[in-house]
PDB file of C-alpha atoms (C1' of nucleotides) in Angstrom:
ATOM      1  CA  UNK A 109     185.773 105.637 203.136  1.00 53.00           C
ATOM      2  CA  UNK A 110     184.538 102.079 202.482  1.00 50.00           C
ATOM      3  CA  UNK A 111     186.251 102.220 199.280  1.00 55.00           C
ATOM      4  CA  UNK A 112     189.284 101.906 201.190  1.00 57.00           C
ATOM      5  CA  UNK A 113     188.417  98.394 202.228  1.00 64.00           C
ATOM      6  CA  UNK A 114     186.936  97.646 198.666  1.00 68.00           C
ATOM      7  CA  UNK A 115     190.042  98.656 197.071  1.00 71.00           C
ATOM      8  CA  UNK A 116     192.020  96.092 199.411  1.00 71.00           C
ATOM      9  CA  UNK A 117     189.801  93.503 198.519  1.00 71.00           C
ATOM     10  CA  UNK A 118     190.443  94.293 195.117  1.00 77.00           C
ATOM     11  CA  UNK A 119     194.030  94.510 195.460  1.00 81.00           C
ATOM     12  CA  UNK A 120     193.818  90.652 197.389  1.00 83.00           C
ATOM     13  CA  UNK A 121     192.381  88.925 194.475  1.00 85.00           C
ATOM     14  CA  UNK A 122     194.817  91.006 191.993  1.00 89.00           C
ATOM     15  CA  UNK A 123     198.389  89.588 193.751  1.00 91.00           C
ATOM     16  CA  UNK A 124     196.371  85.995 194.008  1.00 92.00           C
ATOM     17  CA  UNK A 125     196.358  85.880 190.316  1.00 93.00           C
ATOM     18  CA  UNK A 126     199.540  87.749 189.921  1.00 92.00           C
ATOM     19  CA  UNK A 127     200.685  84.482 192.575  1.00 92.00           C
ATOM     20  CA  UNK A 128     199.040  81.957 189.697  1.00 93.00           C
ATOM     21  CA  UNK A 129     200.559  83.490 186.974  1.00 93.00           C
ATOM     22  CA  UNK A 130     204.155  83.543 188.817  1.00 90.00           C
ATOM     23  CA  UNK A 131     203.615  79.582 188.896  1.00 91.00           C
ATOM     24  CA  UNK A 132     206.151  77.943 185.900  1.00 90.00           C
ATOM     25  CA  UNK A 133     205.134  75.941 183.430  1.00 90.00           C
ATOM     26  CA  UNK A 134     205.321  72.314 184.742  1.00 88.00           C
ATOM     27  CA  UNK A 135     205.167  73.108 188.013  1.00 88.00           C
ATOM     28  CA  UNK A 136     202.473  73.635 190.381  1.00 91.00           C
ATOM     29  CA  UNK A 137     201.224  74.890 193.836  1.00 91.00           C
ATOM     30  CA  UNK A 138     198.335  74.394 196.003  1.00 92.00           C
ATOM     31  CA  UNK A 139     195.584  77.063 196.765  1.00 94.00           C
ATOM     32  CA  UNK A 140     196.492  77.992 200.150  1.00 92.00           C
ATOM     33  CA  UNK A 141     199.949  78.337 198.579  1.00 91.00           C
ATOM     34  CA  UNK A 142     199.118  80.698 196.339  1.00 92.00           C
ATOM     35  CA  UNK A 143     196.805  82.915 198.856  1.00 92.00           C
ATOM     36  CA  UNK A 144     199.981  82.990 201.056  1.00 90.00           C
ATOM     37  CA  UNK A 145     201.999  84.314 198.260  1.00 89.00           C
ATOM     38  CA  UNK A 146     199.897  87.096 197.515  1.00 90.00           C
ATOM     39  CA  UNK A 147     200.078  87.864 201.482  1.00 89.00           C
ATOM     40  CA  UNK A 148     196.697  86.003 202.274  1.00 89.00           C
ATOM     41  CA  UNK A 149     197.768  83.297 204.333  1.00 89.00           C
ATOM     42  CA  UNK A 150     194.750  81.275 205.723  1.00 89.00           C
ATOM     43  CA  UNK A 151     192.766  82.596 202.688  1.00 92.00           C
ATOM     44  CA  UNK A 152     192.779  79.501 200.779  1.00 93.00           C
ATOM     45  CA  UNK A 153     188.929  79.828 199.945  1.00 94.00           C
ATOM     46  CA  UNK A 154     189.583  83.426 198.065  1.00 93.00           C
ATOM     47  CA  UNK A 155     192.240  82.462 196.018  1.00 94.00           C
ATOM     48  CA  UNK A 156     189.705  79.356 194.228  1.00 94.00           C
ATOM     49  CA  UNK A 157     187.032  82.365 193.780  1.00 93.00           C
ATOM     50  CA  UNK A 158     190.022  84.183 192.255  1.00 92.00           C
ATOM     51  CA  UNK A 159     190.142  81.613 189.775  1.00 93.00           C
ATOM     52  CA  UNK A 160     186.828  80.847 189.334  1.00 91.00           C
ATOM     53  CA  UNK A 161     185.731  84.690 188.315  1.00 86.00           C
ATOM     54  CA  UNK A 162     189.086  85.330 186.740  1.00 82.00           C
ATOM     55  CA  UNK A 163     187.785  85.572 182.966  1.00 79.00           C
ATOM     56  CA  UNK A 164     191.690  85.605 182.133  1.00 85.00           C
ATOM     57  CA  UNK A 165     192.196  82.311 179.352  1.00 87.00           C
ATOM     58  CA  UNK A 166     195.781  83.235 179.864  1.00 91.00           C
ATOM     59  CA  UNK A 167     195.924  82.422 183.578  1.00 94.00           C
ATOM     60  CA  UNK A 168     197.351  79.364 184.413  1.00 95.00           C
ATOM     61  CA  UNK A 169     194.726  77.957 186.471  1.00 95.00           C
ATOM     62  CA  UNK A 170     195.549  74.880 186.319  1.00 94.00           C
ATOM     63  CA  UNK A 171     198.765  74.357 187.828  1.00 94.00           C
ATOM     64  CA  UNK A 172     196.700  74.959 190.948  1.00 94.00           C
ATOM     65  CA  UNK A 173     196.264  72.192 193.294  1.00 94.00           C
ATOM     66  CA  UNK A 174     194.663  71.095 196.369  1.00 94.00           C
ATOM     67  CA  UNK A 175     197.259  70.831 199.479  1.00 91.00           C
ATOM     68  CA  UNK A 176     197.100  66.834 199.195  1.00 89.00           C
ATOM     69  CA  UNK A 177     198.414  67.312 194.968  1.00 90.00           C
ATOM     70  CA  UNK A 178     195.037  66.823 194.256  1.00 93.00           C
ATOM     71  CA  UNK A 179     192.566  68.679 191.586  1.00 94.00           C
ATOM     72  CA  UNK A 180     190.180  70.355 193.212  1.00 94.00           C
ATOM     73  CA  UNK A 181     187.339  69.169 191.152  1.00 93.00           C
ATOM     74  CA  UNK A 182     185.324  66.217 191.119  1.00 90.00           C
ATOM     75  CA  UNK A 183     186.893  63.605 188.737  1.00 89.00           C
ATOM     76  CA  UNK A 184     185.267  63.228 185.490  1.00 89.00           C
ATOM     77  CA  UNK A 185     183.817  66.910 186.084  1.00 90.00           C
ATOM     78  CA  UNK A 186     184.446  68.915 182.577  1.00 91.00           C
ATOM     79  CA  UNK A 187     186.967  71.546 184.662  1.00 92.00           C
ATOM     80  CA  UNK A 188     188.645  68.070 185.962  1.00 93.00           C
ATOM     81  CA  UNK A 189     189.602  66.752 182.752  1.00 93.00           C
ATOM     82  CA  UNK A 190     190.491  70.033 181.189  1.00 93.00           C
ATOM     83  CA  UNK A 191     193.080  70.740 184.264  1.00 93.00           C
ATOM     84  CA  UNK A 192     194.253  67.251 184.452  1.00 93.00           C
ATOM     85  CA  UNK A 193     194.626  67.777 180.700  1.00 94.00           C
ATOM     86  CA  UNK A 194     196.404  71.050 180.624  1.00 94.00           C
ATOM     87  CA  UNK A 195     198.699  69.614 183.386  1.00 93.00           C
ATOM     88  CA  UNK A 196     199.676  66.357 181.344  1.00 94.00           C
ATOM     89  CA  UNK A 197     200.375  69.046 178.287  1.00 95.00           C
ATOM     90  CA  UNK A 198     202.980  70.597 180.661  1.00 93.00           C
ATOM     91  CA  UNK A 199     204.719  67.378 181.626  1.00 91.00           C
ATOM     92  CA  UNK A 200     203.613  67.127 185.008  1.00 90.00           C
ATOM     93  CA  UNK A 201     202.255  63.680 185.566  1.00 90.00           C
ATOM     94  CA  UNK A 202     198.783  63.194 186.659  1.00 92.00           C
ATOM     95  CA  UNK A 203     197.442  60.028 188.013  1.00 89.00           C
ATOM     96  CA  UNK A 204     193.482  59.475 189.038  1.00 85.00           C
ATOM     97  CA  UNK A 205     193.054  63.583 189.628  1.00 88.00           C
ATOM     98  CA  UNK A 206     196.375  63.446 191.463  1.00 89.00           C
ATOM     99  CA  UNK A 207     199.493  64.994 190.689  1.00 88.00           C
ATOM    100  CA  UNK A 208     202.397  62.390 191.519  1.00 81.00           C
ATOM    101  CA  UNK A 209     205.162  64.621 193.122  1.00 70.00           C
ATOM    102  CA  UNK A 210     207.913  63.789 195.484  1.00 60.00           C
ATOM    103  CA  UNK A 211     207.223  63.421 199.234  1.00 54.00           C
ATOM    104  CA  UNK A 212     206.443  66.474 201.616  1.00 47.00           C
ATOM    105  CA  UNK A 213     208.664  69.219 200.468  1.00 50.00           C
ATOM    106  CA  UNK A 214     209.837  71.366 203.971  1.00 50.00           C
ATOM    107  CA  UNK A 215     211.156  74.315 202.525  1.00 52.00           C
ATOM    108  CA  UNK A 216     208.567  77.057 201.491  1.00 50.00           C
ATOM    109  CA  UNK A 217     210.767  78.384 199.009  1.00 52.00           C
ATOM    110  CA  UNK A 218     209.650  75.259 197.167  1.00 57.00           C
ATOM    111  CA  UNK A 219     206.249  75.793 197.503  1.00 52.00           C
ATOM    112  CA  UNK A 220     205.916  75.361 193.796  1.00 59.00           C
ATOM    113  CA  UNK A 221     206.740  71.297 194.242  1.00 64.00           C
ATOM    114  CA  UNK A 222     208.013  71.490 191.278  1.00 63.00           C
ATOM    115  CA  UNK A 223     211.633  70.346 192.062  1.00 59.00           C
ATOM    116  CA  UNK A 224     211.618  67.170 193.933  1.00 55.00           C
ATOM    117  CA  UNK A 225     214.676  67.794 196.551  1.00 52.00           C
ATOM    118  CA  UNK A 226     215.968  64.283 195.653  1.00 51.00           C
ATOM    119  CA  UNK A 227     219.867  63.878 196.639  1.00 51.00           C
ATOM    120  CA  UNK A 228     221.798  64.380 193.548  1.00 45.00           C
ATOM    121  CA  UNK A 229     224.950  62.095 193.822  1.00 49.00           C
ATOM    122  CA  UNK A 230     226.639  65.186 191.727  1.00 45.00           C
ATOM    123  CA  UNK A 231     226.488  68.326 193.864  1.00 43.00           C
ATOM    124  CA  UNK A 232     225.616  70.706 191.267  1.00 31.00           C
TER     125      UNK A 232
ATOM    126  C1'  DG B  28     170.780  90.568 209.050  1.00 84.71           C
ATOM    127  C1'  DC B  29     171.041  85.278 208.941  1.00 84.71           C
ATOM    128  C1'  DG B  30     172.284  80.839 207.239  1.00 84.71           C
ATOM    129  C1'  DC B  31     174.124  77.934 203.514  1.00 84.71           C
ATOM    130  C1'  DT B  32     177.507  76.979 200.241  1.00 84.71           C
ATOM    131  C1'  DG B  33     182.092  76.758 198.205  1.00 84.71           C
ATOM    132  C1'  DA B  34     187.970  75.357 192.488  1.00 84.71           C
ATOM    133  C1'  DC B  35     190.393  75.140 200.745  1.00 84.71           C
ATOM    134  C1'  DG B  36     193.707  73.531 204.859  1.00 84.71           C
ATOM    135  C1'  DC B  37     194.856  70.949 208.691  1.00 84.71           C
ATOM    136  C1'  DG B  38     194.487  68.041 212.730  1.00 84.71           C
ATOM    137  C1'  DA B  39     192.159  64.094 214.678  1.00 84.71           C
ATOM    138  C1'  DT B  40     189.915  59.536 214.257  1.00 84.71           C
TER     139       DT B  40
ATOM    140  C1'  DC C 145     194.148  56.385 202.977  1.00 84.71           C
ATOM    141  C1'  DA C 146     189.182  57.944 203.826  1.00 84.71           C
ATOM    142  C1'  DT C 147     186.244  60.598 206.615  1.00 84.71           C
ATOM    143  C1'  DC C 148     184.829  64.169 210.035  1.00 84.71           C
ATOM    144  C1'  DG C 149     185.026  68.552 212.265  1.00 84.71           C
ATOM    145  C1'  DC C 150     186.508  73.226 212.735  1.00 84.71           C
ATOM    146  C1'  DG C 151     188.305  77.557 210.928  1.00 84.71           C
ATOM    147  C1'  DC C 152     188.293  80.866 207.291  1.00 84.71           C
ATOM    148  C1'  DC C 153     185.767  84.479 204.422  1.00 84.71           C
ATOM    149  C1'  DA C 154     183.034  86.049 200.386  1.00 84.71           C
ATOM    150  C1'  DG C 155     178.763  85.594 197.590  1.00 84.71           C
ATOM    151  C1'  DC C 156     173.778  84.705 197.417  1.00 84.71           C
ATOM    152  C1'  DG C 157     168.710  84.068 198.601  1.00 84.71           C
TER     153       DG C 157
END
DNA sequence: GCGCTGACGCGAT
DNA sequence: CATCGCGCCAGCG
C-alpha cells in the first residue's frame, strides 16, 4: 500500500514539530538540527515546510535558526521581525537577524546552543 | 513526467 | 565574512 509511505511522511513532519516544540524557551536550534532530531538527518529542507504549513500558534517556530545562528528570513521581512521579536521576548539576544551565541559548540547533545560551554572557574 | 523553487547545510573560493 | 555550487526532497505549474 502507498499509504504506507504516506503515513511515514506523515509521521516525518509529526516528530519535526514534536523536535521544535522539545526546543526550551531561550534556547534555540538550527533546521537541520531539528530534522536530525526527529531522525531526518540531511532533511533540513522538510523540517522549514514543517514550519511553514504547521498552523500550530503554539509551536515555537521561532527558536529555529539557520546553521550559521541566522533567521532564515530576509531581514525586514514581516516573519523576520516577528521571530527576531519572539526571540528577544525569550532573552536570547539577537543582533542584525543573527542570534549572538558562543563559538562552535562540538557536542551534539548541545545542539540546542543554548548553553555556551564556557569554563566555569567553579566546577559545578 | 519535467523543471523550478524553497523558513536548508556544508565545503570551497 | 560573502558568494557559489552541489546535494537534498517535497510542492506546484
Amino acid at each position: 500500500m502507498a499509504a504506507a509511505s504516506a503515513r511515514e511522511e506523515n509521521d516525518s513532519a509529526r516528530r519535526i514539530l514534536a523536535a521544535v516544540r522539545a526546543i526550551p524557551p531561550g534556547q534555540v536550534a538550527g533546521y537541520g538540527e531539528v530534522a536530525r532530531r526527529a531522525g531526518l538527518p540531511g532533511r533540513a529542507r522538510l523540517a522549514a515546510r514543517g514550519l511553514a504549513g504547521d498552523g500550530d500558534p503554539a509551536l515555537p517556530w521561532h527558536r529555529v535558526l539557520r546553521a550559521d545562528g541566522r533567521i532564515a528570513f530576509p531581514e525586514g521581512a514581516p516573519e523576520w521581525r516577528e521571530q527576531c521579536r519572539r526571540l528577544r521576548a525569550e532573552g536570547v539576544h539577537v543582533e542584525r537577524g543573527r542570534v549572538k551565541r558562543d563559538r562552535s559548540v562540538e557536542d551534539l547533545d548541545a545542539a540546542v546552543w543554548g548553553p555556551p560551554p564556557r569554563k566555569s572557574r567553579s566546577a559545578g
